[in-house]
PDB file of C-alpha atoms and ligand atoms in Angstrom:
ATOM      1  CA  MET A   1     -15.105 -21.004  30.402  1.00 56.00           C
ATOM      2  CA  SER A   2     -16.666 -17.799  31.745  1.00 82.00           C
ATOM      3  CA  LEU A   3     -16.281 -14.707  29.606  1.00 93.00           C
ATOM      4  CA  THR A   4     -15.496 -11.391  31.302  1.00 97.00           C
ATOM      5  CA  VAL A   5     -16.494  -8.229  29.421  1.00 98.00           C
ATOM      6  CA  LEU A   6     -14.663  -5.002  30.308  1.00 98.00           C
ATOM      7  CA  ARG A   7     -15.037  -1.490  28.937  1.00 98.00           C
ATOM      8  CA  THR A   8     -12.566   0.744  30.765  1.00 98.00           C
ATOM      9  CA  ARG A   9      -8.793   0.815  31.117  1.00 98.00           C
ATOM     10  CA  ASP A  10      -9.060   0.855  34.921  1.00 98.00           C
ATOM     11  CA  GLU A  11     -11.228  -2.261  34.938  1.00 98.00           C
ATOM     12  CA  LEU A  12      -8.811  -3.888  32.532  1.00 98.00           C
ATOM     13  CA  SER A  13      -5.715  -3.131  34.652  1.00 98.00           C
ATOM     14  CA  ALA A  14      -7.403  -4.457  37.786  1.00 98.00           C
ATOM     15  CA  PHE A  15      -8.492  -7.627  35.992  1.00 98.00           C
ATOM     16  CA  LEU A  16      -5.057  -8.196  34.442  1.00 98.00           C
ATOM     17  CA  ARG A  17      -3.330  -7.681  37.808  1.00 97.00           C
ATOM     18  CA  ARG A  18      -5.457 -10.462  39.290  1.00 97.00           C
ATOM     19  CA  LEU A  19      -4.874 -12.668  36.258  1.00 96.00           C
ATOM     20  CA  ARG A  20      -1.109 -12.111  36.364  1.00 95.00           C
ATOM     21  CA  SER A  21      -0.958 -12.861  40.111  1.00 97.00           C
ATOM     22  CA  THR A  22      -1.906 -16.447  39.201  1.00 96.00           C
ATOM     23  CA  GLY A  23       1.186 -16.637  36.964  1.00 97.00           C
ATOM     24  CA  ALA A  24      -0.922 -17.232  33.825  1.00 98.00           C
ATOM     25  CA  SER A  25       0.433 -16.244  30.390  1.00 98.00           C
ATOM     26  CA  LEU A  26      -1.714 -14.067  28.128  1.00 98.00           C
ATOM     27  CA  ALA A  27      -2.408 -13.874  24.393  1.00 98.00           C
ATOM     28  CA  LEU A  28      -4.180 -10.899  22.843  1.00 99.00           C
ATOM     29  CA  VAL A  29      -6.303 -10.910  19.666  1.00 99.00           C
ATOM     30  CA  PRO A  30      -7.062  -7.347  18.517  1.00 99.00           C
ATOM     31  CA  THR A  31     -10.180  -6.995  16.320  1.00 98.00           C
ATOM     32  CA  MET A  32     -12.749  -4.474  15.156  1.00 98.00           C
ATOM     33  CA  GLY A  33     -15.605  -6.892  15.904  1.00 98.00           C
ATOM     34  CA  ASN A  34     -18.308  -8.236  13.594  1.00 98.00           C
ATOM     35  CA  LEU A  35     -16.523 -11.504  14.229  1.00 98.00           C
ATOM     36  CA  HIS A  36     -16.414 -14.311  11.673  1.00 98.00           C
ATOM     37  CA  ARG A  37     -14.597 -17.650  11.431  1.00 98.00           C
ATOM     38  CA  GLY A  38     -11.364 -15.859  10.518  1.00 98.00           C
ATOM     39  CA  HIS A  39     -11.318 -14.002  13.839  1.00 98.00           C
ATOM     40  CA  LEU A  40     -12.256 -17.178  15.709  1.00 98.00           C
ATOM     41  CA  ALA A  41      -9.306 -19.006  14.102  1.00 98.00           C
ATOM     42  CA  LEU A  42      -7.058 -16.329  15.630  1.00 98.00           C
ATOM     43  CA  VAL A  43      -8.619 -16.951  19.050  1.00 98.00           C
ATOM     44  CA  GLU A  44      -8.143 -20.725  18.699  1.00 98.00           C
ATOM     45  CA  ARG A  45      -4.495 -20.177  17.819  1.00 98.00           C
ATOM     46  CA  ALA A  46      -4.069 -17.767  20.732  1.00 98.00           C
ATOM     47  CA  ALA A  47      -5.383 -20.423  23.111  1.00 98.00           C
ATOM     48  CA  LYS A  48      -2.642 -22.799  21.962  1.00 98.00           C
ATOM     49  CA  LEU A  49       0.041 -20.189  22.689  1.00 98.00           C
ATOM     50  CA  ALA A  50      -0.970 -18.902  26.132  1.00 98.00           C
ATOM     51  CA  GLU A  51      -3.019 -19.975  29.142  1.00 98.00           C
ATOM     52  CA  ARG A  52      -5.429 -17.040  28.940  1.00 98.00           C
ATOM     53  CA  VAL A  53      -6.879 -15.315  25.865  1.00 98.00           C
ATOM     54  CA  ALA A  54      -8.094 -11.728  25.586  1.00 98.00           C
ATOM     55  CA  VAL A  55      -9.941 -10.296  22.573  1.00 98.00           C
ATOM     56  CA  SER A  56     -10.299  -6.575  22.003  1.00 99.00           C
ATOM     57  CA  ILE A  57     -13.198  -5.233  19.962  1.00 98.00           C
ATOM     58  CA  PHE A  58     -12.660  -1.634  18.954  1.00 98.00           C
ATOM     59  CA  VAL A  59     -13.535   0.083  15.685  1.00 98.00           C
ATOM     60  CA  ASN A  60     -10.532   2.375  15.705  1.00 98.00           C
ATOM     61  CA  PRO A  61     -11.398   5.838  14.335  1.00 98.00           C
ATOM     62  CA  THR A  62      -7.770   6.879  13.713  1.00 98.00           C
ATOM     63  CA  GLN A  63      -7.288   4.223  11.022  1.00 98.00           C
ATOM     64  CA  PHE A  64     -10.228   5.429   8.912  1.00 98.00           C
ATOM     65  CA  GLY A  65      -9.917   8.287   6.430  1.00 96.00           C
ATOM     66  CA  PRO A  66     -12.529  11.085   6.438  1.00 95.00           C
ATOM     67  CA  GLU A  67     -14.301   9.606   3.394  1.00 94.00           C
ATOM     68  CA  GLU A  68     -14.110   6.016   4.625  1.00 96.00           C
ATOM     69  CA  ASP A  69     -16.606   3.656   6.243  1.00 96.00           C
ATOM     70  CA  PHE A  70     -16.073   4.349   9.980  1.00 98.00           C
ATOM     71  CA  ASP A  71     -19.738   5.244  10.538  1.00 97.00           C
ATOM     72  CA  ARG A  72     -21.211   2.334   8.630  1.00 96.00           C
ATOM     73  CA  TYR A  73     -18.622  -0.287   9.685  1.00 97.00           C
ATOM     74  CA  PRO A  74     -20.707  -3.252  10.970  1.00 97.00           C
ATOM     75  CA  ARG A  75     -20.986  -3.274  14.790  1.00 98.00           C
ATOM     76  CA  THR A  76     -22.544  -6.435  16.212  1.00 98.00           C
ATOM     77  CA  PRO A  77     -21.522  -6.666  19.900  1.00 98.00           C
ATOM     78  CA  GLU A  78     -24.165  -9.187  21.030  1.00 98.00           C
ATOM     79  CA  GLN A  79     -23.421 -11.529  18.157  1.00 98.00           C
ATOM     80  CA  ASP A  80     -19.682 -11.161  18.842  1.00 98.00           C
ATOM     81  CA  LEU A  81     -20.035 -12.085  22.517  1.00 98.00           C
ATOM     82  CA  ALA A  82     -22.136 -15.107  21.556  1.00 98.00           C
ATOM     83  CA  ALA A  83     -19.428 -16.184  19.067  1.00 98.00           C
ATOM     84  CA  LEU A  84     -16.675 -15.696  21.653  1.00 98.00           C
ATOM     85  CA  SER A  85     -18.538 -17.862  24.168  1.00 97.00           C
ATOM     86  CA  THR A  86     -17.999 -20.817  21.774  1.00 97.00           C
ATOM     87  CA  VAL A  87     -14.181 -20.518  21.738  1.00 98.00           C
ATOM     88  CA  PRO A  88     -11.484 -20.467  24.437  1.00 98.00           C
ATOM     89  CA  CYS A  89     -11.676 -16.770  25.315  1.00 98.00           C
ATOM     90  CA  ASP A  90     -11.410 -15.407  28.867  1.00 98.00           C
ATOM     91  CA  LEU A  91     -11.706 -11.664  28.440  1.00 98.00           C
ATOM     92  CA  VAL A  92     -13.290  -9.250  25.966  1.00 98.00           C
ATOM     93  CA  PHE A  93     -12.275  -5.590  26.056  1.00 98.00           C
ATOM     94  CA  MET A  94     -14.818  -3.332  24.307  1.00 98.00           C
ATOM     95  CA  PRO A  95     -13.805   0.239  25.130  1.00 98.00           C
ATOM     96  CA  PRO A  96     -15.667   3.355  23.984  1.00 98.00           C
ATOM     97  CA  VAL A  97     -13.571   5.769  21.889  1.00 98.00           C
ATOM     98  CA  GLU A  98     -12.909   8.134  24.866  1.00 98.00           C
ATOM     99  CA  GLU A  99     -11.339   5.276  26.781  1.00 98.00           C
ATOM    100  CA  MET A 100      -8.775   4.615  24.038  1.00 98.00           C
ATOM    101  CA  TYR A 101      -8.220   8.293  23.164  1.00 98.00           C
ATOM    102  CA  PRO A 102      -8.804  10.203  26.436  1.00 97.00           C
ATOM    103  CA  PHE A 103      -7.323  13.452  25.060  1.00 98.00           C
ATOM    104  CA  GLY A 104      -9.455  13.313  21.923  1.00 97.00           C
ATOM    105  CA  ILE A 105      -8.478  12.136  18.473  1.00 96.00           C
ATOM    106  CA  PRO A 106      -6.825  15.296  17.087  1.00 95.00           C
ATOM    107  CA  SER A 107      -4.519  15.498  20.153  1.00 95.00           C
ATOM    108  CA  ALA A 108      -3.824  11.788  20.374  1.00 97.00           C
ATOM    109  CA  VAL A 109      -0.175  10.686  20.495  1.00 98.00           C
ATOM    110  CA  ARG A 110       0.532   8.724  17.332  1.00 97.00           C
ATOM    111  CA  VAL A 111       3.206   6.360  16.128  1.00 97.00           C
ATOM    112  CA  ARG A 112       4.375   5.846  12.606  1.00 98.00           C
ATOM    113  CA  VAL A 113       6.225   3.039  10.854  1.00 98.00           C
ATOM    114  CA  PRO A 114       7.973   4.713   7.902  1.00 98.00           C
ATOM    115  CA  GLY A 115       8.266   2.812   4.635  1.00 97.00           C
ATOM    116  CA  LEU A 116       5.849  -0.014   5.275  1.00 98.00           C
ATOM    117  CA  SER A 117       3.050   2.448   6.066  1.00 98.00           C
ATOM    118  CA  GLU A 118       3.494   4.319   2.779  1.00 98.00           C
ATOM    119  CA  VAL A 119       3.147   1.632   0.092  1.00 98.00           C
ATOM    120  CA  LEU A 120       0.197  -0.348  -1.350  1.00 98.00           C
ATOM    121  CA  CYS A 121      -2.762   0.201   1.015  1.00 98.00           C
ATOM    122  CA  GLY A 122      -0.807   2.976   2.748  1.00 98.00           C
ATOM    123  CA  GLU A 123      -0.559   4.874  -0.511  1.00 98.00           C
ATOM    124  CA  ARG A 124      -4.329   4.623  -1.109  1.00 97.00           C
ATOM    125  CA  ARG A 125      -5.326   5.228   2.498  1.00 97.00           C
ATOM    126  CA  PRO A 126      -3.111   8.045   3.802  1.00 97.00           C
ATOM    127  CA  GLY A 127      -2.753   7.877   7.583  1.00 97.00           C
ATOM    128  CA  HIS A 128      -4.391   4.456   7.791  1.00 98.00           C
ATOM    129  CA  PHE A 129      -1.329   2.594   9.033  1.00 98.00           C
ATOM    130  CA  ASP A 130      -0.416   5.369  11.489  1.00 98.00           C
ATOM    131  CA  GLY A 131      -3.828   4.709  13.040  1.00 98.00           C
ATOM    132  CA  VAL A 132      -3.171   0.962  13.046  1.00 98.00           C
ATOM    133  CA  ALA A 133       0.299   1.325  14.608  1.00 98.00           C
ATOM    134  CA  THR A 134      -1.095   3.761  17.182  1.00 98.00           C
ATOM    135  CA  VAL A 135      -3.949   1.560  18.328  1.00 98.00           C
ATOM    136  CA  VAL A 136      -1.845  -1.621  18.317  1.00 99.00           C
ATOM    137  CA  LEU A 137       0.806   0.052  20.474  1.00 98.00           C
ATOM    138  CA  ARG A 138      -1.913   1.256  22.875  1.00 98.00           C
ATOM    139  CA  LEU A 139      -3.388  -2.239  23.110  1.00 98.00           C
ATOM    140  CA  LEU A 140      -0.011  -3.925  23.574  1.00 98.00           C
ATOM    141  CA  THR A 141       0.858  -1.430  26.321  1.00 98.00           C
ATOM    142  CA  LEU A 142      -2.490  -1.924  28.078  1.00 98.00           C
ATOM    143  CA  PHE A 143      -2.456  -5.727  27.943  1.00 98.00           C
ATOM    144  CA  ASP A 144       1.289  -6.472  28.010  1.00 98.00           C
ATOM    145  CA  PRO A 145       0.614  -9.934  26.517  1.00 98.00           C
ATOM    146  CA  GLU A 146       3.256 -12.601  25.824  1.00 98.00           C
ATOM    147  CA  VAL A 147       1.744 -13.115  22.353  1.00 98.00           C
ATOM    148  CA  ALA A 148      -0.479 -11.083  20.039  1.00 99.00           C
ATOM    149  CA  VAL A 149      -2.204 -12.812  17.127  1.00 99.00           C
ATOM    150  CA  PHE A 150      -2.922 -11.206  13.746  1.00 99.00           C
ATOM    151  CA  GLY A 151      -4.303 -12.514  10.440  1.00 98.00           C
ATOM    152  CA  GLU A 152      -2.298 -12.857   7.241  1.00 98.00           C
ATOM    153  CA  LYS A 153      -5.459 -11.549   5.557  1.00 98.00           C
ATOM    154  CA  ASP A 154      -4.100  -8.067   6.381  1.00 98.00           C
ATOM    155  CA  TYR A 155      -0.586  -8.945   5.336  1.00 98.00           C
ATOM    156  CA  GLN A 156       0.821  -5.418   5.182  1.00 98.00           C
ATOM    157  CA  GLN A 157      -0.615  -4.767   8.640  1.00 98.00           C
ATOM    158  CA  LEU A 158       1.035  -7.937   9.978  1.00 99.00           C
ATOM    159  CA  LEU A 159       4.457  -6.851   8.655  1.00 98.00           C
ATOM    160  CA  LEU A 160       3.944  -3.337  10.028  1.00 98.00           C
ATOM    161  CA  VAL A 161       3.098  -4.648  13.491  1.00 99.00           C
ATOM    162  CA  ARG A 162       6.137  -6.939  13.438  1.00 98.00           C
ATOM    163  CA  ARG A 163       8.335  -3.956  12.550  1.00 98.00           C
ATOM    164  CA  LEU A 164       6.747  -1.751  15.242  1.00 98.00           C
ATOM    165  CA  VAL A 165       7.412  -4.389  17.884  1.00 98.00           C
ATOM    166  CA  ALA A 166      10.942  -5.144  16.678  1.00 98.00           C
ATOM    167  CA  ASP A 167      11.972  -1.482  16.466  1.00 98.00           C
ATOM    168  CA  LEU A 168      10.569  -0.531  19.883  1.00 98.00           C
ATOM    169  CA  GLY A 169      11.838  -3.780  21.396  1.00 98.00           C
ATOM    170  CA  LEU A 170       8.431  -4.639  22.846  1.00 98.00           C
ATOM    171  CA  PRO A 171       8.483  -7.907  24.786  1.00 98.00           C
ATOM    172  CA  VAL A 172       5.733  -9.612  22.784  1.00 98.00           C
ATOM    173  CA  ARG A 173       5.721 -12.297  20.116  1.00 98.00           C
ATOM    174  CA  ILE A 174       3.634 -11.530  17.017  1.00 99.00           C
ATOM    175  CA  GLU A 175       1.935 -14.576  15.566  1.00 98.00           C
ATOM    176  CA  GLY A 176       0.411 -14.643  12.059  1.00 98.00           C
ATOM    177  CA  VAL A 177      -2.494 -16.935  11.111  1.00 98.00           C
ATOM    178  CA  PRO A 178      -3.297 -17.962   7.498  1.00 98.00           C
ATOM    179  CA  THR A 179      -6.389 -16.436   5.918  1.00 98.00           C
ATOM    180  CA  VAL A 180      -9.693 -18.234   6.481  1.00 98.00           C
ATOM    181  CA  ARG A 181     -11.814 -18.362   3.316  1.00 98.00           C
ATOM    182  CA  ASP A 182     -15.326 -19.199   2.189  1.00 98.00           C
ATOM    183  CA  GLY A 183     -15.839 -22.395   0.183  1.00 97.00           C
ATOM    184  CA  ASP A 184     -15.290 -20.576  -3.120  1.00 97.00           C
ATOM    185  CA  GLY A 185     -12.045 -18.977  -1.909  1.00 98.00           C
ATOM    186  CA  LEU A 186     -13.223 -15.468  -0.994  1.00 98.00           C
ATOM    187  CA  ALA A 187     -11.346 -14.319   2.121  1.00 98.00           C
ATOM    188  CA  LEU A 188     -13.732 -13.797   5.044  1.00 98.00           C
ATOM    189  CA  SER A 189     -14.014 -10.113   5.905  1.00 98.00           C
ATOM    190  CA  SER A 190     -16.408  -7.926   7.853  1.00 97.00           C
ATOM    191  CA  ARG A 191     -16.602  -5.755   4.734  1.00 96.00           C
ATOM    192  CA  ASN A 192     -18.079  -8.660   2.715  1.00 97.00           C
ATOM    193  CA  ALA A 193     -21.338  -7.570   4.390  1.00 96.00           C
ATOM    194  CA  TYR A 194     -21.370  -4.585   1.990  1.00 97.00           C
ATOM    195  CA  LEU A 195     -21.643  -6.912  -1.045  1.00 98.00           C
ATOM    196  CA  ASP A 196     -24.984  -7.657  -2.718  1.00 98.00           C
ATOM    197  CA  ALA A 197     -25.453 -11.073  -4.364  1.00 98.00           C
ATOM    198  CA  GLU A 198     -24.059  -9.961  -7.706  1.00 97.00           C
ATOM    199  CA  ASP A 199     -20.975  -8.314  -6.194  1.00 98.00           C
ATOM    200  CA  ARG A 200     -20.446 -11.300  -3.911  1.00 98.00           C
ATOM    201  CA  ALA A 201     -20.297 -13.546  -7.005  1.00 97.00           C
ATOM    202  CA  ARG A 202     -17.833 -11.153  -8.660  1.00 97.00           C
ATOM    203  CA  ALA A 203     -15.611 -10.863  -5.591  1.00 98.00           C
ATOM    204  CA  VAL A 204     -14.185 -14.421  -5.849  1.00 98.00           C
ATOM    205  CA  LEU A 205     -12.164 -13.193  -8.813  1.00 98.00           C
ATOM    206  CA  LEU A 206      -9.809 -11.347  -6.445  1.00 98.00           C
ATOM    207  CA  HIS A 207      -8.560 -14.569  -4.924  1.00 98.00           C
ATOM    208  CA  ARG A 208      -8.484 -16.421  -8.267  1.00 98.00           C
ATOM    209  CA  VAL A 209      -6.352 -13.722  -9.855  1.00 98.00           C
ATOM    210  CA  LEU A 210      -3.916 -13.792  -6.913  1.00 98.00           C
ATOM    211  CA  ARG A 211      -3.487 -17.559  -7.205  1.00 98.00           C
ATOM    212  CA  ARG A 212      -2.920 -17.242 -10.924  1.00 98.00           C
ATOM    213  CA  MET A 213      -0.286 -14.545 -10.278  1.00 98.00           C
ATOM    214  CA  GLY A 214       1.498 -16.999  -8.008  1.00 98.00           C
ATOM    215  CA  GLU A 215       1.460 -19.747 -10.634  1.00 98.00           C
ATOM    216  CA  ARG A 216       2.846 -17.400 -13.256  1.00 98.00           C
ATOM    217  CA  TRP A 217       5.628 -16.170 -10.962  1.00 97.00           C
ATOM    218  CA  LEU A 218       6.615 -19.768 -10.229  1.00 97.00           C
ATOM    219  CA  ALA A 219       6.606 -20.437 -13.997  1.00 97.00           C
ATOM    220  CA  GLY A 220       9.230 -17.708 -14.313  1.00 96.00           C
ATOM    221  CA  GLU A 221       7.144 -15.011 -16.001  1.00 97.00           C
ATOM    222  CA  GLU A 222       8.082 -11.359 -15.764  1.00 97.00           C
ATOM    223  CA  ARG A 223       6.624  -9.420 -12.828  1.00 98.00           C
ATOM    224  CA  GLU A 224       5.437  -6.318 -14.706  1.00 98.00           C
ATOM    225  CA  ARG A 225       3.538  -8.437 -17.175  1.00 98.00           C
ATOM    226  CA  ILE A 226       1.917 -10.592 -14.475  1.00 98.00           C
ATOM    227  CA  GLU A 227       0.829  -7.457 -12.617  1.00 98.00           C
ATOM    228  CA  ARG A 228      -0.504  -5.715 -15.725  1.00 98.00           C
ATOM    229  CA  GLU A 229      -2.535  -8.729 -16.800  1.00 98.00           C
ATOM    230  CA  ALA A 230      -3.862  -9.220 -13.273  1.00 98.00           C
ATOM    231  CA  LEU A 231      -5.234  -5.651 -13.320  1.00 98.00           C
ATOM    232  CA  ASP A 232      -6.795  -6.343 -16.737  1.00 98.00           C
ATOM    233  CA  ALA A 233      -8.404  -9.560 -15.487  1.00 98.00           C
ATOM    234  CA  LEU A 234      -9.859  -7.808 -12.428  1.00 98.00           C
ATOM    235  CA  ARG A 235     -11.272  -4.990 -14.564  1.00 98.00           C
ATOM    236  CA  ALA A 236     -12.707  -7.468 -17.067  1.00 98.00           C
ATOM    237  CA  GLY A 237     -14.533  -9.151 -14.176  1.00 98.00           C
ATOM    238  CA  GLY A 238     -16.221  -5.902 -13.119  1.00 98.00           C
ATOM    239  CA  LEU A 239     -13.871  -5.056 -10.212  1.00 98.00           C
ATOM    240  CA  LYS A 240     -12.089  -1.718  -9.786  1.00 98.00           C
ATOM    241  CA  PRO A 241      -8.558  -2.715  -8.830  1.00 98.00           C
ATOM    242  CA  GLU A 242      -6.295  -0.352  -6.869  1.00 98.00           C
ATOM    243  CA  TYR A 243      -3.237  -2.570  -7.116  1.00 98.00           C
ATOM    244  CA  ALA A 244      -2.271  -6.155  -7.947  1.00 98.00           C
ATOM    245  CA  VAL A 245       1.411  -6.771  -7.280  1.00 98.00           C
ATOM    246  CA  ILE A 246       4.068  -9.290  -6.390  1.00 98.00           C
ATOM    247  CA  ARG A 247       6.312  -8.180  -3.536  1.00 98.00           C
ATOM    248  CA  ARG A 248       8.991  -9.690  -1.346  1.00 98.00           C
ATOM    249  CA  ALA A 249       7.225 -11.528   1.494  1.00 98.00           C
ATOM    250  CA  GLU A 250       9.578 -10.212   4.141  1.00 97.00           C
ATOM    251  CA  ASP A 251       9.255  -6.450   3.581  1.00 97.00           C
ATOM    252  CA  LEU A 252       7.094  -5.789   0.491  1.00 98.00           C
ATOM    253  CA  ALA A 253      10.141  -4.576  -1.472  1.00 98.00           C
ATOM    254  CA  LEU A 254      10.311  -5.228  -5.223  1.00 98.00           C
ATOM    255  CA  PRO A 255      11.527  -8.800  -5.706  1.00 98.00           C
ATOM    256  CA  ARG A 256      14.344  -9.828  -7.988  1.00 96.00           C
ATOM    257  CA  SER A 257      13.254 -11.990 -10.904  1.00 92.00           C
ATOM    258  CA  GLY A 258      12.335 -15.461  -9.618  1.00 90.00           C
ATOM    259  CA  GLU A 259      12.984 -14.488  -5.978  1.00 94.00           C
ATOM    260  CA  ARG A 260      11.130 -16.370  -3.230  1.00 94.00           C
ATOM    261  CA  PRO A 261       9.335 -16.197  -0.906  1.00 97.00           C
ATOM    262  CA  VAL A 262       7.156 -13.485  -2.377  1.00 98.00           C
ATOM    263  CA  ARG A 263       3.518 -12.592  -1.921  1.00 98.00           C
ATOM    264  CA  ALA A 264       0.830 -11.619  -4.440  1.00 98.00           C
ATOM    265  CA  LEU A 265      -1.262  -8.783  -2.992  1.00 99.00           C
ATOM    266  CA  ALA A 266      -4.291  -6.947  -4.357  1.00 98.00           C
ATOM    267  CA  ALA A 267      -6.930  -4.408  -3.416  1.00 98.00           C
ATOM    268  CA  ALA A 268     -10.073  -3.738  -5.414  1.00 98.00           C
ATOM    269  CA  VAL A 269     -13.390  -2.012  -5.058  1.00 98.00           C
ATOM    270  CA  VAL A 270     -16.304  -4.383  -5.611  1.00 98.00           C
ATOM    271  CA  GLY A 271     -19.657  -2.597  -5.532  1.00 97.00           C
ATOM    272  CA  LYS A 272     -19.776  -0.804  -2.157  1.00 96.00           C
ATOM    273  CA  ALA A 273     -16.828  -2.669  -0.633  1.00 97.00           C
ATOM    274  CA  ARG A 274     -13.085  -2.156  -0.833  1.00 97.00           C
ATOM    275  CA  LEU A 275     -11.603  -5.634  -0.510  1.00 97.00           C
ATOM    276  CA  ILE A 276      -8.010  -6.735   0.002  1.00 98.00           C
ATOM    277  CA  ASP A 277      -6.463 -10.162  -0.267  1.00 98.00           C
ATOM    278  CA  ASN A 278      -3.062 -11.779  -0.713  1.00 99.00           C
ATOM    279  CA  TRP A 279      -1.601 -15.154  -1.554  1.00 98.00           C
ATOM    280  CA  PRO A 280       1.685 -16.729  -0.433  1.00 98.00           C
ATOM    281  CA  ILE A 281       4.242 -17.783  -3.046  1.00 97.00           C
ATOM    282  CA  PRO A 282       6.596 -19.850  -0.921  1.00 92.00           C
TER     283      PRO A 282
HETATM  284  P1  AMP B 301     -10.459  -6.812  11.738  1.00 79.03           P
HETATM  285  O1  AMP B 301     -11.542  -7.038  12.748  1.00 79.03           O
HETATM  286  O2  AMP B 301     -10.933  -6.912  10.323  1.00 79.03           O
HETATM  287  O3  AMP B 301      -9.633  -5.598  12.034  1.00 79.03           O
HETATM  288  O4  AMP B 301      -9.467  -8.031  11.889  1.00 79.03           O
HETATM  289  C1  AMP B 301      -8.940  -8.386  13.142  1.00 79.03           C
HETATM  290  C2  AMP B 301      -7.895  -9.452  12.937  1.00 79.03           C
HETATM  291  O5  AMP B 301      -8.479 -10.573  12.289  1.00 79.03           O
HETATM  292  C3  AMP B 301      -6.743  -8.978  12.035  1.00 79.03           C
HETATM  293  O6  AMP B 301      -5.514  -9.483  12.543  1.00 79.03           O
HETATM  294  C4  AMP B 301      -7.094  -9.606  10.713  1.00 79.03           C
HETATM  295  O7  AMP B 301      -5.971  -9.834   9.887  1.00 79.03           O
HETATM  296  C5  AMP B 301      -7.724 -10.909  11.150  1.00 79.03           C
HETATM  297  N1  AMP B 301      -8.601 -11.429  10.092  1.00 79.03           N
HETATM  298  C6  AMP B 301      -9.584 -10.786   9.430  1.00 79.03           C
HETATM  299  N2  AMP B 301     -10.131 -11.573   8.494  1.00 79.03           N
HETATM  300  C7  AMP B 301      -9.462 -12.759   8.552  1.00 79.03           C
HETATM  301  C8  AMP B 301      -9.532 -13.982   7.824  1.00 79.03           C
HETATM  302  N3  AMP B 301     -10.416 -14.170   6.839  1.00 79.03           N
HETATM  303  N4  AMP B 301      -8.682 -14.971   8.158  1.00 79.03           N
HETATM  304  C9  AMP B 301      -7.778 -14.803   9.155  1.00 79.03           C
HETATM  305  N5  AMP B 301      -7.658 -13.680   9.878  1.00 79.03           N
HETATM  306  C10 AMP B 301      -8.478 -12.666   9.582  1.00 79.03           C
END
């Protein structure tokens, strides 16, 4: 399959008009690049849901805080295009910042999803989810796909996008794909590149603690205690946890005792990386 690479909105509209004139359906996979097997699993899923697959690669400045890693976020466009040539992908959109925010970032129109954008990662990264909602809405408007595919790895983001689409009544289906992990269980993430060997060895604890939280919830233990001991376990393993919680899977609200489905979610700083992960408790 030949891979088309586009960088401007005009080129994209022209290409999509031609594609749509053939009657083909379209799935979109939004990413920030530095693609790994997790991203490629999203593309594979997209190809099962629509006849044509588009991937966007855009490190979105509005979702990074002023002290965050926007400048050092790994950018590997050649590697990404090589990876995408091995999967069923028709179109890659790699816009420069001016193309996505033509009026500049301070003046950019923004959207906000109240509630979901304010808890957990939203509490630690003020404005982050406004940036996510803003760029996702821009991409959905530009591509107008039948389906957009997101990873459960960023579970809060997935719920936020579902809410955005439901509230605005956008005609797109949002599909979630389970997290792809390394052999030892660490969730694949572009930010794993920040880990040295020692931190990489430590980082597996995040996923182990989440699984253990799930087991304890299913055994009927009390939520506060599970969460407290999870934080202790992460600290004891040399991680700096921001949160480790059990929340209702549907909306991240506090669950009633024994309620299901819930989700264990955690964020922790490991060396130079801030890592997040979550585990389903069905
Ligand atoms: P990112 O490039 O990190 O913004 O991620 C782009 C998309 O890939 C998001 O929908 C992520 O949730 C998804 N993703 C990232 N890592 C993984 C993973 N390990 N497994 C599945 N999906 C992932």
